[in-house]
Coordinates of C-alpha atoms and ligand atoms in Angstrom, one line a residue:
M574 CA 81.6 121.4 89.7
S575 CA 80.7 118.0 91.3
N576 CA 77.3 116.5 90.6
L577 CA 76.2 116.8 94.2
Q578 CA 72.8 118.3 94.7
R579 CA 73.0 122.0 95.7
F580 CA 70.5 124.6 96.7
P581 CA 70.4 128.4 96.5
A582 CA 70.5 130.5 99.7
S583 CA 66.8 131.2 99.2
A584 CA 65.8 127.5 99.7
S585 CA 63.5 126.8 102.7
A586 CA 64.8 125.0 105.8
D587 CA 62.3 122.2 105.2
E588 CA 63.6 121.7 101.7
L589 CA 67.2 121.6 102.9
A590 CA 66.4 119.3 105.8
G591 CA 64.6 116.9 103.4
A592 CA 67.7 116.7 101.3
L593 CA 69.9 116.2 104.3
E594 CA 67.7 113.3 105.5
R595 CA 67.6 111.7 102.1
N596 CA 71.2 112.1 101.0
G597 CA 73.1 112.6 104.3
Y598 CA 74.4 116.0 103.1
V599 CA 73.2 119.3 101.7
I600 CA 75.1 122.1 100.0
V601 CA 73.8 125.7 100.2
E602 CA 75.5 127.9 97.8
R603 CA 76.7 131.4 98.6
L604 CA 74.8 131.5 101.9
A605 CA 77.1 133.9 103.6
V606 CA 79.6 135.3 101.2
D607 CA 80.5 138.5 103.2
L608 CA 80.8 136.6 106.5
A609 CA 83.1 134.0 104.9
E610 CA 85.3 136.6 103.5
R611 CA 85.5 138.5 106.8
A612 CA 86.3 135.2 108.7
R613 CA 89.0 134.4 106.2
G614 CA 90.6 137.8 106.8
E615 CA 90.3 137.6 110.6
L616 CA 91.7 134.2 110.7
A617 CA 94.6 134.7 108.2
P618 CA 97.2 135.4 110.9
H619 CA 96.2 132.4 112.9
I620 CA 96.4 130.1 109.9
E621 CA 99.7 131.6 109.0
S622 CA 101.2 130.7 112.3
A623 CA 99.5 127.3 112.8
P624 CA 101.6 124.1 112.5
V625 CA 100.8 121.4 109.9
G626 CA 99.3 118.2 111.1
H627 CA 101.5 115.4 112.5
S628 CA 99.6 112.4 111.1
P629 CA 98.1 111.5 107.7
F630 CA 94.6 111.8 109.2
L631 CA 95.3 115.4 110.5
G632 CA 97.1 116.1 107.2
L633 CA 100.8 116.6 106.8
R634 CA 100.1 119.5 104.5
T635 CA 97.0 120.7 106.4
K636 CA 96.9 123.4 109.1
R637 CA 94.2 123.4 111.8
V638 CA 93.2 126.2 114.1
G639 CA 90.6 125.8 116.8
A640 CA 88.6 128.1 119.2
M641 CA 87.0 130.1 116.4
F642 CA 84.9 132.4 118.4
R643 CA 87.6 134.1 120.4
R644 CA 89.5 134.7 117.1
S645 CA 86.8 135.8 114.7
L646 CA 83.7 137.9 115.0
A647 CA 82.4 136.6 111.7
A648 CA 82.7 133.0 113.0
R649 CA 80.3 134.0 115.9
E650 CA 77.8 135.0 113.2
L651 CA 78.3 131.9 111.1
A652 CA 77.7 129.6 114.1
T653 CA 74.4 131.2 114.7
H654 CA 73.4 131.6 111.1
P655 CA 69.5 131.2 111.0
T656 CA 69.7 128.6 108.2
L657 CA 72.1 126.4 110.2
L658 CA 70.1 126.7 113.4
A659 CA 66.9 125.9 111.5
L660 CA 68.6 122.7 110.2
A661 CA 69.9 121.8 113.6
D662 CA 66.4 122.2 115.0
R663 CA 65.2 119.7 112.6
V664 CA 68.1 117.2 112.7
L665 CA 69.0 117.2 116.4
L666 CA 66.0 118.4 118.5
P667 CA 64.1 115.2 118.0
H668 CA 66.6 113.6 120.3
C669 CA 67.6 116.3 122.8
A670 CA 66.1 119.3 124.6
R671 CA 69.1 121.5 123.6
Y672 CA 71.8 121.0 121.0
Q673 CA 75.2 122.5 121.4
L674 CA 78.2 123.6 119.4
N675 CA 80.6 120.7 119.4
Y676 CA 83.6 121.8 117.5
S677 CA 84.9 124.9 115.7
G678 CA 88.0 124.9 113.6
I679 CA 89.8 125.8 110.4
M680 CA 90.8 123.1 108.0
H681 CA 93.3 124.6 105.7
L682 CA 94.6 122.3 103.0
M683 CA 97.8 123.4 101.2
P684 CA 98.9 122.3 97.8
G685 CA 100.2 118.7 98.1
A686 CA 97.8 117.8 100.9
G687 CA 96.9 114.1 100.6
A688 CA 93.4 112.6 100.8
Q689 CA 92.1 112.1 104.3
S690 CA 90.7 108.6 105.1
L691 CA 86.9 108.6 104.9
H692 CA 85.2 108.5 108.2
R693 CA 82.0 109.3 110.0
D694 CA 82.1 112.1 112.5
G695 CA 79.7 110.0 114.7
I696 CA 82.6 107.6 115.5
L697 CA 83.3 109.8 118.5
Y698 CA 80.5 108.0 120.2
P699 CA 80.2 104.2 120.5
F700 CA 77.0 103.8 118.6
L701 CA 76.7 101.2 115.9
H702 CA 75.7 102.7 112.6
P703 CA 73.0 103.5 111.3
C704 CA 71.7 105.4 114.3
P705 CA 69.9 108.7 114.7
P706 CA 72.2 111.7 114.0
T707 CA 74.4 112.6 117.0
L708 CA 76.1 115.4 115.2
M709 CA 75.3 117.9 112.4
P710 CA 78.7 119.1 111.1
A711 CA 78.8 122.2 108.7
M712 CA 81.8 123.0 106.6
W713 CA 81.9 126.6 105.5
A714 CA 83.9 127.3 102.4
L715 CA 86.1 130.3 103.2
S716 CA 87.8 129.9 99.8
D717 CA 86.4 128.2 96.7
F718 CA 86.2 124.4 97.1
T719 CA 87.0 122.5 93.9
A720 CA 87.6 118.9 93.1
E721 CA 91.3 119.8 92.5
N722 CA 92.0 121.8 95.6
G723 CA 90.6 119.3 98.2
G724 CA 86.9 120.0 98.2
T725 CA 85.5 117.6 100.9
H726 CA 85.0 114.1 99.6
V727 CA 81.5 112.8 100.5
V728 CA 79.7 109.5 100.0
P729 CA 76.1 110.3 99.3
G730 CA 73.6 108.0 101.0
S731 CA 76.3 106.4 103.3
H732 CA 74.4 107.7 106.3
L733 CA 72.0 104.9 105.7
W734 CA 74.6 102.1 105.2
E735 CA 75.4 99.3 107.5
H736 CA 78.2 100.0 110.0
D737 CA 81.0 98.2 108.1
R738 CA 80.1 98.8 104.5
Q739 CA 83.0 100.4 102.7
P740 CA 82.4 102.7 99.6
F741 CA 83.4 101.9 96.1
A742 CA 85.7 104.6 94.5
D743 CA 82.9 105.6 92.1
E744 CA 80.6 106.4 95.1
I745 CA 83.0 109.2 96.4
V746 CA 82.2 112.7 95.2
A747 CA 84.1 116.0 95.8
A748 CA 82.1 118.8 97.2
A749 CA 82.9 121.7 94.9
M750 CA 81.3 125.0 96.0
P751 CA 82.2 128.7 95.8
A752 CA 83.4 130.6 98.8
G753 CA 80.6 131.6 101.2
S754 CA 78.8 128.2 100.6
V755 CA 78.2 125.6 103.2
L756 CA 78.2 121.8 103.2
V757 CA 76.1 120.4 106.0
Y758 CA 76.0 116.7 106.7
T759 CA 75.1 114.3 109.5
S760 CA 77.2 112.2 111.8
G761 CA 76.6 109.1 109.7
L762 CA 77.9 110.4 106.4
L763 CA 81.2 109.0 105.2
H764 CA 83.5 111.9 104.2
G765 CA 87.1 113.2 104.4
G766 CA 89.2 116.0 103.1
G767 CA 90.1 115.6 99.4
P768 CA 93.7 115.7 98.1
N769 CA 94.9 119.2 97.1
R770 CA 96.4 118.7 93.6
S771 CA 96.1 122.4 92.8
N772 CA 98.5 125.3 93.5
V773 CA 96.1 127.2 95.7
D774 CA 95.1 126.7 99.4
R775 CA 91.6 125.4 100.3
T776 CA 90.3 126.9 103.5
G777 CA 87.2 125.6 105.3
M778 CA 85.7 126.4 108.7
A779 CA 84.1 123.4 110.4
L780 CA 81.4 124.3 112.9
Q781 CA 79.7 121.2 114.3
Y782 CA 76.6 120.8 116.4
S783 CA 75.7 117.9 118.6
L784 CA 73.1 116.5 120.9
G785 CA 73.2 118.5 124.1
W786 CA 73.7 115.4 126.3
L787 CA 77.0 114.3 124.6
R788 CA 80.5 115.4 125.6
Q789 CA 81.7 118.1 123.1
E790 CA 84.6 117.2 120.8
E791 CA 86.4 120.6 121.4
N792 CA 86.2 121.6 125.0
Q793 CA 84.2 124.8 124.7
Y794 CA 84.5 125.9 128.3
L795 CA 88.3 126.0 128.1
A796 CA 88.3 127.4 124.6
N797 CA 85.9 130.1 125.7
P798 CA 86.2 130.6 129.5
P799 CA 83.6 132.8 131.1
E800 CA 85.8 136.0 131.0
V801 CA 86.0 135.5 127.2
A802 CA 82.5 134.2 126.5
R803 CA 81.0 137.2 128.3
A804 CA 81.6 139.2 125.1
Y805 CA 79.6 136.8 122.9
P806 CA 75.9 137.2 122.0
E807 CA 73.7 135.2 124.3
R808 CA 72.6 132.7 121.6
L809 CA 76.2 131.8 121.0
Q810 CA 77.0 131.6 124.8
R811 CA 74.2 129.2 125.2
L812 CA 75.1 127.2 122.1
I813 CA 78.7 126.6 123.3
G814 CA 77.4 125.2 126.6
Y815 CA 76.6 128.1 128.9
D816 CA 73.1 126.5 129.1
F817 CA 71.5 123.4 130.3
G818 CA 72.0 120.3 128.0
G819 CA 68.6 119.1 129.2
P820 CA 66.8 119.2 132.6
Y821 CA 69.3 118.6 135.4
L822 CA 72.1 118.4 132.9
G823 CA 75.0 120.9 133.2
F824 CA 73.9 123.1 136.1
V825 CA 76.4 125.0 138.1
H826 CA 75.9 126.1 141.7
G827 CA 72.4 124.6 141.3
G828 CA 71.4 126.8 138.4
D829 CA 71.6 127.7 134.7
P830 CA 75.3 128.0 133.8
H831 CA 74.4 131.1 131.8
R832 CA 74.1 132.9 135.2
L833 CA 77.9 132.9 135.3
L834 CA 78.0 135.3 132.4
E835 CA 75.3 137.7 133.8
D836 CA 76.1 140.8 135.8
S837 CA 73.1 140.4 138.1
P838 CA 71.4 137.1 137.6
T839 CA 67.8 137.2 138.8
G840 CA 65.5 134.6 140.3
I841 CA 66.4 131.5 142.3
P842 CA 68.9 129.1 140.7
D843 CA 67.2 126.0 139.5
R844 CA 68.5 122.8 137.8
S845 CA 66.2 123.3 134.8
S846 CA 64.1 126.0 133.2
S847 CA 60.6 125.8 132.0
E848 CA 61.7 126.0 128.4
V849 CA 64.2 123.2 128.7
S850 CA 61.8 120.9 130.6
A851 CA 59.1 121.6 128.0
A852 CA 61.6 120.7 125.1
A853 CA 62.6 117.6 127.0
A854 CA 58.9 116.4 127.0
N855 CA 59.1 116.2 123.1
V856 CA 62.4 114.2 123.0
Q857 CA 62.1 110.8 121.4
W858 CA 63.7 108.2 123.7
L859 CA 66.4 106.0 122.2
R860 CA 67.1 102.4 122.9
W861 CA 70.6 102.0 124.1
G862 CA 72.2 100.0 121.3
E863 CA 72.5 96.3 121.0
V864 CA 72.9 94.4 124.3
R865 CA 75.0 91.3 123.9
A866 CA 73.8 88.5 126.2
V867 CA 76.4 86.8 128.4
P868 CA 76.5 83.2 127.1
T869 CA 74.5 80.7 129.2
P870 CA 76.8 78.4 131.1
A871 CA 76.3 74.6 130.9
R872 CA 73.6 73.4 133.2
A873 CA 75.4 70.3 134.4
G874 CA 72.8 69.2 136.9
R875 CA 72.2 72.6 138.4
T876 CA 68.6 73.6 139.3
V877 CA 67.0 76.5 137.5
A878 CA 65.4 79.0 139.8
A879 CA 62.0 80.6 139.1
M880 CA 62.1 84.3 138.2
T881 CA 59.8 87.1 137.4
R882 CA 60.0 88.3 133.8
A883 CA 57.5 91.1 133.9
P884 CA 56.6 93.9 136.3
T885 CA 54.3 92.8 139.1
N886 CA 51.9 94.8 141.1
Ligands
LIG1479 O1 88.9 119.1 105.4 C1 87.8 118.5 105.1 O2 87.2 118.8 104.0 C2 87.2 117.5 106.0 C3 88.1 117.2 107.2 C4 87.5 116.3 108.1 O3 86.5 115.6 107.9 C5 88.1 116.0 109.4 O4 89.3 116.5 109.6 O5 87.6 115.3 110.3

């Protein structure tokens, strides 16, 4: 076992969110053992036929499978697990009216897999670090994760570091956890797949949530087109994007995209809903990064014009 802090499935969402905020990660042990086992069985044929990665980052001994929800009923339940949604409410809702499912995929490390380079998942978006979480990734252990078989390497506390600070080797810890557990972290945490030095496979399912106003990493509409998504529970349909991302964000034919999945949508299509607009009223506005000034050219005898530096009335 690694010396990372871990919690039982009975821990409260506030307790887990507190640890996530302090450490950048939280492990909840045996949160969904039966679902993880079912997901592993449902996905086994897909893993079997998947190719290995073509780059060291994707893993030359690592198989990846995407589009979890059309392939696994258990994955649909894992994505909407109440503990994960309670955490996403706390981590992401301060900065968006609606969060969304950003990525779904198997990361299957076979014996001989090398260590993946450490990275922040937030690098998808051009924000200097540290910044508020843009993502909340969750890695579900579908098999046991150990330090030997490639349990995810994490760097506790790195979500608070300056953008370019690199970790020392003794700051990297392997997330060991039994099957059915979940490692949740934020977009700022340095992490990467560990090397698999064992003779068994390590299977994880990554389900990542993001602010609803960002482009999703995995294109959920193409992975789950309307004719496929119609079979999903409504919470999942909305989570993958058949919903507004905020007021006026993501409408189709002038209305809620969820109407596309409904047999007889009622009411007049609108570009927001009262719930989404109310949630938007609580969103904390963000300053858009650091603005670098254009250097002032040499004056060389030119006259400086007067300007207004504040709003006038
Ligand atoms: O496999 C893992 O444990 C982590 C993989 C990961 O972080 C990635 O592929 O981006």
